[in-house]
Amino acid sequence: MTPEVAVAGETTDLRFRDPARARGLARALERLCAEIGRERVSVMHVCGSHEQAIAKFGLRTVLPRRLDVIMGPGCPVCVTDLPEVDEAIVLAEDGVVIATYGDMLRVPGTTRSLAEVQADGGRVEVVYSAAQAVELARDTTDQVVFFASGFETTAVATAAVILDGPPPNLSVLSAHKYIPPVMEIVAEMPGTRVEGYLAAGHAATITGWGIFERFVERHGIPVVVAGFEPLDILAGLVELVELIRDGKREVLNAYPRCVTRDGNRNAQAQLWRVFRATGGRWRGIAHVPNGNLRLRDEFAHVDARRRFAIDVRRLWTQAPPTLAQLCICGDIMAGIRSPKDCALFGRACVPESPVGACMVSSEGTCRIWHQYGGHPDLRSLSPHDSDRLP
Amino acid sequence: MCLGVPGRVIDVQGFTATVEFWGVRREIRLDVVDEPVAPGDYVLNHVGFAIRRIPEAEIAETLALYELLLREAEGDMMAADVRGEIEASSTGPVP
Ligand code: SF4
């Protein structure tokens, strides 16, 4: 294995496995942006793992000053809407066992979170997989609801478990989301500047890069699929900025060692056999047509929304926490603002006591920026930076 | 959550495989992967399911990347996500 070597120069703590190549890619980006000649070039990625790698490895410090790499709605936990969390809370309050991924516990609902219900004696169990929810249901006669979050990559696992015939006391409350439609919504939002998308490699492992072709046709915005290794991200950015310079509307696959045009067809078949895409709200962003994955009628018997009469209105008689109203998570995920624009960032809102969902999840922009040094970008990241923090 | 984790297949029993992650053995489901998987193969796994068989030529590079991440302390976010992916293949809720 190649030892880690720090890239010399103005950057700090850059540990690339091939620093010479990293420097070459950074220079190529610099040259491309100069050729474009505009004051700002903005691209968006939609993957928590991309943001983790960008922040952790300090990639923004080697990017050209005029290139903005913005994280869009790439955190499934963060876009889970308040009423969806409320549904799980009502079920837990009514004595149902809720099994869910760890990050979902502290995501605020309208008035409180699942963690608070758990502290009050509600049975909320953390699982790392849908299969663990099945095991949990096998060990009890009580009703178990798997509160399932995640994008299509994760929804495939939920689908496989449902197709496998889960125990009769297990049902699924789906908060699964489908990424391609939200890319269309965000691209059209006023105030958002997306000149190109960097698509997430591992999601495309399953869906294939072909699904982005329709998007490119409709919106004229290029898409490049990239892995999450620092060099993969830089290489993907070079290809993306090149497409922008040449005015080309194309999908390129910069991650051919993992992603094919058609993806994993077996996984797609299972996904779409169990789920259908319906419209729904993504927290703080917008109503996204076809953005939510819901169980098909054929699987009504495992759908928690059909098994239980879930009435969340009783939660809405209590006043929502006042700080939550100041959260600008939605604007951050739409690429309009950055965590530095939030007056609560790092002060009233920290990972130990998060105000918004973006500070809860390890894929949330605020949480990632907080962990890797507050604001990992030492340059001014966006023209909206107001530096309200001292 | 979408980082996944690579592991080496030790044994295959129908739609389940025993997969080793840096010395830790876990059960992984094979319903989703779109290629036949045999002992000795490396697979990329996400939330307890193999999603891809890793081609021979890419195994070393893939492992090196994850080892770089796993060398980080417990509190590191990417390291924690990779460890979570390994835990996803054990059964039962998290203690
Ligand atoms: S720092 Fe907290 S309150 Fe501010 S936008 Fe992020 S999650 Fe919301």
Short mmCIF file of C-alpha atoms and ligand atoms in Angstrom, two decimals:
data_model
loop_
_atom_site.label_atom_id
_atom_site.label_comp_id
_atom_site.label_asym_id
_atom_site.label_seq_id
_atom_site.Cartn_x
_atom_site.Cartn_y
_atom_site.Cartn_z
CA MET A 1 0.00 0.00 0.00
CA THR A 2 1.24 3.46 -0.87
CA PRO A 3 2.00 5.48 2.24
CA GLU A 4 0.07 8.66 2.87
CA VAL A 5 1.91 11.74 1.76
CA ALA A 6 0.89 15.27 2.48
CA VAL A 7 0.54 17.54 -0.52
CA ALA A 8 2.92 20.41 -0.09
CA GLY A 9 1.99 24.01 -0.71
CA GLU A 10 -0.76 26.13 0.73
CA THR A 11 -2.82 23.10 1.71
CA THR A 12 -2.77 21.51 5.10
CA ASP A 13 -3.24 17.89 6.00
CA LEU A 14 -3.98 16.66 2.52
CA ARG A 15 -3.40 12.95 2.50
CA PHE A 16 -3.61 11.67 -1.02
CA ARG A 17 -2.33 8.29 -1.96
CA ASP A 18 -0.95 9.81 -5.15
CA PRO A 19 -0.12 13.46 -4.41
CA ALA A 20 1.45 14.08 -7.81
CA ARG A 21 -1.78 13.09 -9.51
CA ALA A 22 -3.78 15.22 -7.08
CA ARG A 23 -1.63 18.22 -7.92
CA GLY A 24 -2.06 17.57 -11.63
CA LEU A 25 -5.84 17.40 -11.29
CA ALA A 26 -5.93 20.58 -9.21
CA ARG A 27 -3.88 22.36 -11.89
CA ALA A 28 -6.22 21.09 -14.61
CA LEU A 29 -9.20 22.49 -12.69
CA GLU A 30 -7.45 25.82 -12.28
CA ARG A 31 -6.78 25.98 -16.03
CA LEU A 32 -10.35 24.98 -16.96
CA CYS A 33 -11.89 27.62 -14.70
CA ALA A 34 -9.56 30.24 -16.17
CA GLU A 35 -10.66 29.21 -19.65
CA ILE A 36 -14.32 29.54 -18.67
CA GLY A 37 -13.38 33.00 -17.54
CA ARG A 38 -16.45 33.69 -15.42
CA GLU A 39 -16.30 34.97 -11.86
CA ARG A 40 -18.00 31.82 -10.46
CA VAL A 41 -18.51 28.28 -11.61
CA SER A 42 -20.91 26.28 -9.41
CA VAL A 43 -21.37 22.56 -9.31
CA MET A 44 -23.44 20.47 -6.93
CA HIS A 45 -23.02 16.99 -5.54
CA VAL A 46 -25.80 15.02 -3.91
CA CYS A 47 -23.99 12.59 -1.64
CA GLY A 48 -23.14 12.70 2.05
CA SER A 49 -20.08 10.53 1.43
CA HIS A 50 -18.82 13.03 -1.15
CA GLU A 51 -19.15 15.87 1.34
CA GLN A 52 -17.46 13.83 4.07
CA ALA A 53 -14.50 13.15 1.80
CA ILE A 54 -14.33 16.74 0.52
CA ALA A 55 -14.34 18.11 4.06
CA LYS A 56 -12.20 15.44 5.66
CA PHE A 57 -9.44 15.62 3.08
CA GLY A 58 -9.67 19.40 2.81
CA LEU A 59 -10.33 19.22 -0.92
CA ARG A 60 -11.79 22.71 -1.09
CA THR A 61 -8.38 24.13 -0.23
CA VAL A 62 -6.95 22.85 -3.53
CA LEU A 63 -9.92 23.86 -5.67
CA PRO A 64 -9.74 27.01 -7.77
CA ARG A 65 -11.12 30.04 -5.97
CA ARG A 66 -13.89 30.54 -8.42
CA LEU A 67 -15.14 26.94 -8.33
CA ASP A 68 -17.94 26.35 -5.84
CA VAL A 69 -18.63 22.73 -4.97
CA ILE A 70 -21.93 22.72 -3.10
CA MET A 71 -23.61 19.87 -1.29
CA GLY A 72 -27.23 19.51 -2.37
CA PRO A 73 -29.95 17.28 -0.91
CA GLY A 74 -27.65 14.28 -0.48
CA CYS A 75 -28.60 13.38 3.08
CA PRO A 76 -31.64 11.08 3.25
CA VAL A 77 -32.12 11.54 6.97
CA CYS A 78 -32.09 15.33 6.56
CA VAL A 79 -34.84 15.37 3.95
CA THR A 80 -37.17 13.10 5.92
CA ASP A 81 -40.16 15.36 6.39
CA LEU A 82 -41.55 16.32 9.78
CA PRO A 83 -44.88 14.45 9.30
CA GLU A 84 -42.93 11.29 8.42
CA VAL A 85 -41.02 11.51 11.72
CA ASP A 86 -44.32 12.30 13.44
CA GLU A 87 -45.83 9.08 12.11
CA ALA A 88 -43.06 7.05 13.76
CA ILE A 89 -43.43 9.05 16.98
CA VAL A 90 -47.19 8.42 17.17
CA LEU A 91 -46.63 4.69 16.61
CA ALA A 92 -43.94 4.56 19.32
CA GLU A 93 -46.16 6.49 21.73
CA ASP A 94 -48.90 3.93 21.06
CA GLY A 95 -46.65 1.05 22.12
CA VAL A 96 -45.38 -0.21 18.78
CA VAL A 97 -41.68 -1.15 18.64
CA ILE A 98 -39.90 1.16 16.19
CA ALA A 99 -36.72 -0.16 14.55
CA THR A 100 -34.75 2.44 12.66
CA TYR A 101 -31.27 3.58 11.58
CA GLY A 102 -29.34 5.40 14.32
CA ASP A 103 -29.37 8.82 12.70
CA MET A 104 -33.18 8.84 12.66
CA LEU A 105 -33.44 8.88 16.46
CA ARG A 106 -32.51 12.49 16.97
CA VAL A 107 -34.10 13.96 13.86
CA PRO A 108 -36.65 16.46 15.10
CA GLY A 109 -40.31 15.85 14.35
CA THR A 110 -42.81 18.66 14.67
CA THR A 111 -42.57 18.78 18.42
CA ARG A 112 -40.06 16.12 19.46
CA SER A 113 -37.79 13.32 18.27
CA LEU A 114 -37.86 9.53 18.56
CA ALA A 115 -34.98 9.80 21.06
CA GLU A 116 -37.24 11.80 23.35
CA VAL A 117 -40.01 9.24 23.02
CA GLN A 118 -37.44 6.56 23.86
CA ALA A 119 -36.33 8.49 26.95
CA ASP A 120 -39.98 8.56 28.03
CA GLY A 121 -40.12 4.76 27.85
CA GLY A 122 -41.08 4.29 24.18
CA ARG A 123 -39.54 1.25 22.51
CA VAL A 124 -37.25 2.59 19.83
CA GLU A 125 -34.47 0.24 18.69
CA VAL A 126 -31.47 1.13 16.54
CA VAL A 127 -30.71 -1.24 13.68
CA TYR A 128 -28.02 -1.11 11.01
CA SER A 129 -30.05 -3.02 8.45
CA ALA A 130 -33.55 -4.09 7.48
CA ALA A 131 -32.56 -7.68 8.22
CA GLN A 132 -31.91 -6.72 11.86
CA ALA A 133 -35.46 -5.33 12.06
CA VAL A 134 -36.66 -8.76 10.90
CA GLU A 135 -34.65 -10.45 13.65
CA LEU A 136 -36.12 -8.07 16.18
CA ALA A 137 -39.65 -8.96 15.03
CA ARG A 138 -38.87 -12.69 15.22
CA ASP A 139 -37.90 -12.32 18.87
CA THR A 140 -41.19 -10.79 19.97
CA THR A 141 -44.93 -11.11 19.49
CA ASP A 142 -45.33 -7.33 19.59
CA GLN A 143 -45.81 -5.24 16.49
CA VAL A 144 -42.48 -4.02 15.07
CA VAL A 145 -42.34 -1.19 12.53
CA PHE A 146 -39.17 -0.68 10.51
CA PHE A 147 -38.97 3.09 9.97
CA ALA A 148 -36.94 2.97 6.77
CA SER A 149 -34.92 5.89 5.48
CA GLY A 150 -32.34 6.20 2.74
CA PHE A 151 -32.08 6.72 -0.98
CA GLU A 152 -32.60 4.07 -3.63
CA THR A 153 -29.34 2.33 -2.72
CA THR A 154 -30.67 1.60 0.75
CA ALA A 155 -34.29 1.06 -0.35
CA VAL A 156 -33.07 -1.95 -2.34
CA ALA A 157 -32.21 -3.70 0.94
CA THR A 158 -35.66 -2.92 2.36
CA ALA A 159 -37.23 -4.29 -0.83
CA ALA A 160 -35.20 -7.51 -0.61
CA VAL A 161 -36.31 -8.07 2.97
CA ILE A 162 -39.96 -7.48 2.07
CA LEU A 163 -39.73 -9.89 -0.88
CA ASP A 164 -38.24 -12.45 1.47
CA GLY A 165 -41.53 -12.67 3.41
CA PRO A 166 -40.94 -10.98 6.78
CA PRO A 167 -42.66 -12.20 9.98
CA PRO A 168 -46.33 -11.16 10.26
CA ASN A 169 -45.70 -8.71 13.11
CA LEU A 170 -43.25 -6.64 11.01
CA SER A 171 -44.34 -3.74 8.85
CA VAL A 172 -42.46 -0.98 7.08
CA LEU A 173 -42.94 2.77 7.41
CA SER A 174 -41.16 3.99 4.32
CA ALA A 175 -39.40 7.35 4.30
CA HIS A 176 -37.23 6.20 1.38
CA LYS A 177 -36.43 8.87 -1.19
CA TYR A 178 -35.49 8.75 -4.85
CA ILE A 179 -32.67 11.11 -5.88
CA PRO A 180 -33.07 11.77 -9.63
CA PRO A 181 -36.34 13.78 -9.34
CA VAL A 182 -34.95 16.14 -6.68
CA MET A 183 -32.00 16.97 -8.92
CA GLU A 184 -34.52 18.34 -11.39
CA ILE A 185 -36.31 20.39 -8.73
CA VAL A 186 -33.14 21.88 -7.27
CA ALA A 187 -31.73 22.67 -10.72
CA GLU A 188 -34.81 24.80 -11.40
CA MET A 189 -34.98 26.58 -8.05
CA PRO A 190 -34.54 30.33 -8.11
CA GLY A 191 -31.40 31.31 -6.23
CA THR A 192 -29.67 28.01 -6.87
CA ARG A 193 -26.86 27.95 -9.37
CA VAL A 194 -26.15 24.44 -10.60
CA GLU A 195 -24.06 24.29 -13.74
CA GLY A 196 -23.24 20.64 -13.35
CA TYR A 197 -23.94 17.71 -11.06
CA LEU A 198 -21.45 15.31 -9.57
CA ALA A 199 -23.52 12.14 -9.06
CA ALA A 200 -22.81 9.61 -6.32
CA GLY A 201 -20.86 6.56 -7.44
CA HIS A 202 -22.32 3.95 -5.14
CA ALA A 203 -25.93 4.93 -5.83
CA ALA A 204 -25.12 4.69 -9.53
CA THR A 205 -23.64 1.23 -8.95
CA ILE A 206 -27.24 0.17 -8.52
CA THR A 207 -29.13 2.54 -10.82
CA GLY A 208 -26.51 2.79 -13.59
CA TRP A 209 -25.41 6.11 -15.10
CA GLY A 210 -28.01 5.81 -17.87
CA ILE A 211 -30.76 7.18 -15.60
CA PHE A 212 -29.21 10.66 -15.77
CA GLU A 213 -29.57 10.90 -19.55
CA ARG A 214 -33.16 12.10 -19.40
CA PHE A 215 -32.25 14.72 -16.84
CA VAL A 216 -29.43 16.06 -19.00
CA GLU A 217 -31.72 16.19 -22.01
CA ARG A 218 -34.39 18.11 -20.12
CA HIS A 219 -32.25 20.55 -18.22
CA GLY A 220 -29.15 20.91 -20.33
CA ILE A 221 -26.95 20.45 -17.26
CA PRO A 222 -24.07 17.94 -17.48
CA VAL A 223 -23.71 15.10 -14.99
CA VAL A 224 -20.54 13.21 -14.06
CA VAL A 225 -20.65 10.10 -11.89
CA ALA A 226 -17.75 10.01 -9.43
CA GLY A 227 -16.46 7.81 -6.62
CA PHE A 228 -15.81 9.16 -3.13
CA GLU A 229 -12.06 8.71 -2.88
CA PRO A 230 -10.40 12.16 -2.93
CA LEU A 231 -8.73 11.49 -6.28
CA ASP A 232 -11.97 10.14 -7.74
CA ILE A 233 -13.73 13.34 -6.72
CA LEU A 234 -11.04 15.56 -8.23
CA ALA A 235 -11.01 13.53 -11.44
CA GLY A 236 -14.82 13.74 -11.62
CA LEU A 237 -14.68 17.51 -11.12
CA VAL A 238 -12.14 17.88 -13.93
CA GLU A 239 -14.47 16.05 -16.32
CA LEU A 240 -17.48 18.04 -15.14
CA VAL A 241 -15.83 21.45 -15.48
CA GLU A 242 -14.55 20.41 -18.89
CA LEU A 243 -18.12 19.69 -20.00
CA ILE A 244 -19.20 23.09 -18.64
CA ARG A 245 -16.37 24.83 -20.52
CA ASP A 246 -17.34 23.12 -23.76
CA GLY A 247 -21.08 23.68 -23.25
CA LYS A 248 -21.64 19.94 -23.59
CA ARG A 249 -24.81 18.38 -22.27
CA GLU A 250 -23.75 14.88 -21.46
CA VAL A 251 -23.48 12.22 -18.80
CA LEU A 252 -19.95 10.99 -18.20
CA ASN A 253 -18.92 8.08 -16.04
CA ALA A 254 -15.75 8.97 -14.15
CA TYR A 255 -16.10 5.88 -11.96
CA PRO A 256 -16.05 3.06 -14.52
CA ARG A 257 -14.43 0.66 -12.08
CA CYS A 258 -17.72 0.59 -10.15
CA VAL A 259 -20.49 1.95 -12.36
CA THR A 260 -21.96 0.70 -15.62
CA ARG A 261 -24.58 2.24 -17.86
CA ASP A 262 -27.30 -0.17 -16.78
CA GLY A 263 -26.28 -0.67 -13.17
CA ASN A 264 -27.38 -3.65 -11.12
CA ARG A 265 -30.57 -4.78 -12.89
CA ASN A 266 -31.33 -7.43 -10.34
CA ALA A 267 -31.40 -4.78 -7.61
CA GLN A 268 -33.53 -2.42 -9.71
CA ALA A 269 -36.04 -5.17 -10.39
CA GLN A 270 -36.46 -5.78 -6.65
CA LEU A 271 -36.63 -2.07 -5.88
CA TRP A 272 -39.40 -1.33 -8.38
CA ARG A 273 -41.31 -4.51 -7.64
CA VAL A 274 -41.80 -3.38 -4.07
CA PHE A 275 -41.81 0.42 -4.36
CA ARG A 276 -43.42 3.04 -6.57
CA ALA A 277 -42.33 6.66 -6.79
CA THR A 278 -44.88 9.19 -5.54
CA GLY A 279 -44.76 12.91 -4.90
CA GLY A 280 -44.00 14.20 -1.44
CA ARG A 281 -42.29 16.91 0.51
CA TRP A 282 -38.58 16.85 1.18
CA ARG A 283 -37.94 18.64 4.46
CA GLY A 284 -37.26 22.30 3.97
CA ILE A 285 -36.78 21.99 0.22
CA ALA A 286 -39.93 21.47 -1.82
CA HIS A 287 -42.63 19.08 -2.90
CA VAL A 288 -40.78 16.65 -5.15
CA PRO A 289 -42.85 14.82 -7.75
CA ASN A 290 -41.81 11.15 -7.74
CA GLY A 291 -39.33 11.87 -4.95
CA ASN A 292 -40.79 9.48 -2.34
CA LEU A 293 -40.67 5.69 -2.46
CA ARG A 294 -43.85 4.08 -1.14
CA LEU A 295 -44.92 0.42 -1.00
CA ARG A 296 -47.01 -0.83 -3.89
CA ASP A 297 -50.57 -2.06 -3.22
CA GLU A 298 -49.39 -5.62 -3.58
CA PHE A 299 -47.41 -5.13 -0.37
CA ALA A 300 -50.17 -3.37 1.58
CA HIS A 301 -49.96 -6.15 4.18
CA VAL A 302 -46.46 -5.01 5.22
CA ASP A 303 -47.19 -1.29 4.89
CA ALA A 304 -47.36 0.32 8.35
CA ARG A 305 -49.47 3.14 6.91
CA ARG A 306 -52.17 0.58 6.05
CA ARG A 307 -51.80 -1.62 9.10
CA PHE A 308 -52.20 1.21 11.60
CA ALA A 309 -54.48 4.21 11.53
CA ILE A 310 -51.72 6.75 12.13
CA ASP A 311 -53.12 10.13 13.11
CA VAL A 312 -50.30 12.61 13.64
CA ARG A 313 -52.58 15.59 14.25
CA ARG A 314 -52.52 15.13 17.99
CA LEU A 315 -48.85 16.15 17.92
CA TRP A 316 -49.65 19.38 16.18
CA THR A 317 -51.55 20.86 19.08
CA GLN A 318 -48.25 21.46 20.87
CA ALA A 319 -46.07 24.38 19.88
CA PRO A 320 -42.97 23.52 17.84
CA PRO A 321 -39.61 24.39 19.45
CA THR A 322 -38.78 28.03 18.71
CA LEU A 323 -35.12 27.49 17.74
CA ALA A 324 -36.15 25.04 15.03
CA GLN A 325 -37.82 27.86 13.16
CA LEU A 326 -34.41 29.50 12.66
CA CYS A 327 -32.93 26.40 10.98
CA ILE A 328 -31.97 27.03 7.35
CA CYS A 329 -31.17 23.41 6.59
CA GLY A 330 -33.54 23.44 3.59
CA ASP A 331 -31.77 26.42 2.00
CA ILE A 332 -28.43 24.72 2.59
CA MET A 333 -29.58 21.54 0.86
CA ALA A 334 -30.96 23.61 -2.01
CA GLY A 335 -27.52 25.17 -2.42
CA ILE A 336 -28.77 28.67 -1.65
CA ARG A 337 -26.90 29.13 1.62
CA SER A 338 -24.13 27.44 3.58
CA PRO A 339 -23.93 26.42 7.25
CA LYS A 340 -21.92 29.58 7.91
CA ASP A 341 -25.06 31.56 7.10
CA CYS A 342 -26.88 29.97 10.05
CA ALA A 343 -26.67 31.99 13.24
CA LEU A 344 -27.06 28.79 15.29
CA PHE A 345 -24.26 26.81 13.61
CA GLY A 346 -21.72 25.67 16.21
CA ARG A 347 -23.46 27.66 18.93
CA ALA A 348 -27.03 26.71 19.77
CA CYS A 349 -26.82 23.91 17.21
CA VAL A 350 -24.07 21.31 17.74
CA PRO A 351 -24.00 17.53 17.20
CA GLU A 352 -24.66 16.89 20.92
CA SER A 353 -27.82 19.01 20.85
CA PRO A 354 -28.85 19.44 17.22
CA VAL A 355 -31.55 21.90 16.27
CA GLY A 356 -31.94 20.77 12.68
CA ALA A 357 -31.64 17.45 10.90
CA CYS A 358 -28.49 18.57 9.02
CA MET A 359 -26.62 18.61 12.34
CA VAL A 360 -27.92 15.14 13.31
CA SER A 361 -26.93 12.88 10.46
CA SER A 362 -23.35 11.96 9.60
CA GLU A 363 -24.39 12.82 6.05
CA GLY A 364 -25.73 16.27 6.92
CA THR A 365 -23.76 19.28 5.72
CA CYS A 366 -23.81 21.05 9.10
CA ARG A 367 -22.65 17.97 10.99
CA ILE A 368 -19.87 17.29 8.48
CA TRP A 369 -18.65 20.88 8.54
CA HIS A 370 -18.79 20.86 12.32
CA GLN A 371 -16.76 17.67 12.64
CA TYR A 372 -14.09 18.60 10.16
CA GLY A 373 -13.27 22.01 11.53
CA GLY A 374 -16.40 24.13 11.34
CA HIS A 375 -15.90 25.44 7.87
CA PRO A 376 -13.39 23.34 6.01
CA ASP A 377 -13.20 25.82 3.19
CA LEU A 378 -10.83 28.60 4.07
CA ARG A 379 -11.85 30.60 1.03
CA SER A 380 -15.23 32.23 0.85
CA LEU A 381 -17.40 29.29 -0.20
CA SER A 382 -20.38 31.06 -1.65
CA PRO A 383 -21.36 34.61 -2.50
CA HIS A 384 -23.98 34.28 0.24
CA ASP A 385 -21.42 33.97 2.99
CA SER A 386 -22.21 36.70 5.39
CA ASP A 387 -19.74 35.66 8.06
CA ARG A 388 -22.21 36.30 10.79
CA LEU A 389 -20.05 34.28 13.10
CA PRO A 390 -17.11 35.99 14.72
CA MET B 1 -24.43 5.53 4.72
CA CYS B 2 -23.67 4.96 1.06
CA LEU B 3 -19.98 4.30 1.62
CA GLY B 4 -20.46 0.55 1.74
CA VAL B 5 -17.68 -1.78 2.85
CA PRO B 6 -15.65 -4.42 0.99
CA GLY B 7 -15.18 -7.92 2.38
CA ARG B 8 -13.85 -11.33 1.33
CA VAL B 9 -16.29 -14.18 0.81
CA ILE B 10 -15.42 -17.20 2.96
CA ASP B 11 -18.40 -19.42 2.34
CA VAL B 12 -21.67 -19.32 0.40
CA GLN B 13 -24.91 -20.96 1.56
CA GLY B 14 -27.71 -20.20 -0.90
CA PHE B 15 -28.55 -16.50 -0.62
CA THR B 16 -26.28 -15.94 2.36
CA ALA B 17 -22.50 -15.67 2.51
CA THR B 18 -20.02 -15.57 5.33
CA VAL B 19 -17.85 -12.55 4.59
CA GLU B 20 -14.68 -11.51 6.39
CA PHE B 21 -13.94 -7.86 7.12
CA TRP B 22 -10.40 -7.43 8.40
CA GLY B 23 -10.66 -10.53 10.55
CA VAL B 24 -14.31 -10.06 11.55
CA ARG B 25 -16.73 -12.60 10.08
CA ARG B 26 -20.30 -11.67 9.31
CA GLU B 27 -23.32 -12.94 7.39
CA ILE B 28 -24.11 -11.04 4.20
CA ARG B 29 -27.18 -11.48 1.98
CA LEU B 30 -26.66 -12.20 -1.70
CA ASP B 31 -30.18 -11.44 -3.03
CA VAL B 32 -29.16 -8.12 -4.56
CA VAL B 33 -25.74 -8.70 -6.15
CA ASP B 34 -26.09 -9.36 -9.88
CA GLU B 35 -23.25 -11.82 -10.41
CA PRO B 36 -22.53 -15.26 -8.98
CA VAL B 37 -20.31 -15.02 -5.92
CA ALA B 38 -17.87 -17.70 -4.76
CA PRO B 39 -15.47 -18.15 -1.83
CA GLY B 40 -12.37 -15.98 -2.38
CA ASP B 41 -14.31 -13.21 -4.16
CA TYR B 42 -14.48 -9.71 -2.76
CA VAL B 43 -17.87 -7.99 -2.56
CA LEU B 44 -18.95 -4.43 -1.79
CA ASN B 45 -21.68 -4.44 0.85
CA HIS B 46 -24.29 -1.92 1.91
CA VAL B 47 -26.70 -2.32 4.86
CA GLY B 48 -26.09 -6.05 5.03
CA PHE B 49 -26.37 -6.83 1.33
CA ALA B 50 -23.66 -7.44 -1.26
CA ILE B 51 -24.37 -4.92 -4.02
CA ARG B 52 -21.41 -5.64 -6.28
CA ARG B 53 -18.70 -8.20 -6.92
CA ILE B 54 -15.38 -6.33 -6.98
CA PRO B 55 -13.30 -7.21 -10.06
CA GLU B 56 -9.93 -8.78 -9.32
CA ALA B 57 -7.96 -5.79 -10.61
CA GLU B 58 -9.62 -3.34 -8.22
CA ILE B 59 -9.47 -5.26 -4.98
CA ALA B 60 -6.13 -3.90 -3.74
CA GLU B 61 -7.03 -0.27 -4.44
CA THR B 62 -10.48 -0.61 -2.86
CA LEU B 63 -9.08 -2.22 0.30
CA ALA B 64 -6.34 0.42 0.58
CA LEU B 65 -8.91 3.22 0.55
CA TYR B 66 -11.02 1.65 3.27
CA GLU B 67 -7.96 0.84 5.37
CA LEU B 68 -7.02 4.51 5.18
CA LEU B 69 -10.44 5.39 6.56
CA LEU B 70 -10.46 2.66 9.22
CA ARG B 71 -7.14 3.80 10.66
CA GLU B 72 -8.95 6.87 11.93
CA ALA B 73 -10.04 7.16 15.53
CA GLU B 74 -13.42 5.95 16.75
CA GLY B 75 -14.96 9.40 16.54
CA ASP B 76 -14.19 9.96 12.86
CA MET B 77 -17.37 10.14 10.86
CA MET B 78 -16.27 8.21 7.78
CA ALA B 79 -14.62 5.52 9.91
CA ALA B 80 -17.81 5.24 11.97
CA ASP B 81 -19.90 4.87 8.81
CA VAL B 82 -17.66 2.05 7.54
CA ARG B 83 -17.81 0.31 10.93
CA GLY B 84 -21.60 0.72 10.83
CA GLU B 85 -21.65 -1.05 7.47
CA ILE B 86 -19.77 -3.97 9.02
CA GLU B 87 -22.22 -4.05 11.94
CA ALA B 88 -25.10 -4.09 9.45
CA SER B 89 -24.28 -7.68 8.69
CA SER B 90 -24.65 -8.95 12.23
CA THR B 91 -28.10 -9.99 13.32
CA GLY B 92 -30.36 -8.38 15.86
CA PRO B 93 -30.62 -4.80 17.06
CA VAL B 94 -27.60 -2.84 18.16
CA PRO B 95 -26.91 -3.40 21.86
S1 SF4 C 1 -26.59 24.66 12.00
FE1 SF4 C 1 -28.36 23.59 12.87
S2 SF4 C 1 -30.01 25.09 12.89
FE2 SF4 C 1 -28.42 25.85 11.48
S3 SF4 C 1 -29.03 25.09 9.47
FE3 SF4 C 1 -27.63 23.59 10.32
S4 SF4 C 1 -28.97 22.10 11.31
FE4 SF4 C 1 -30.21 23.95 10.96
#
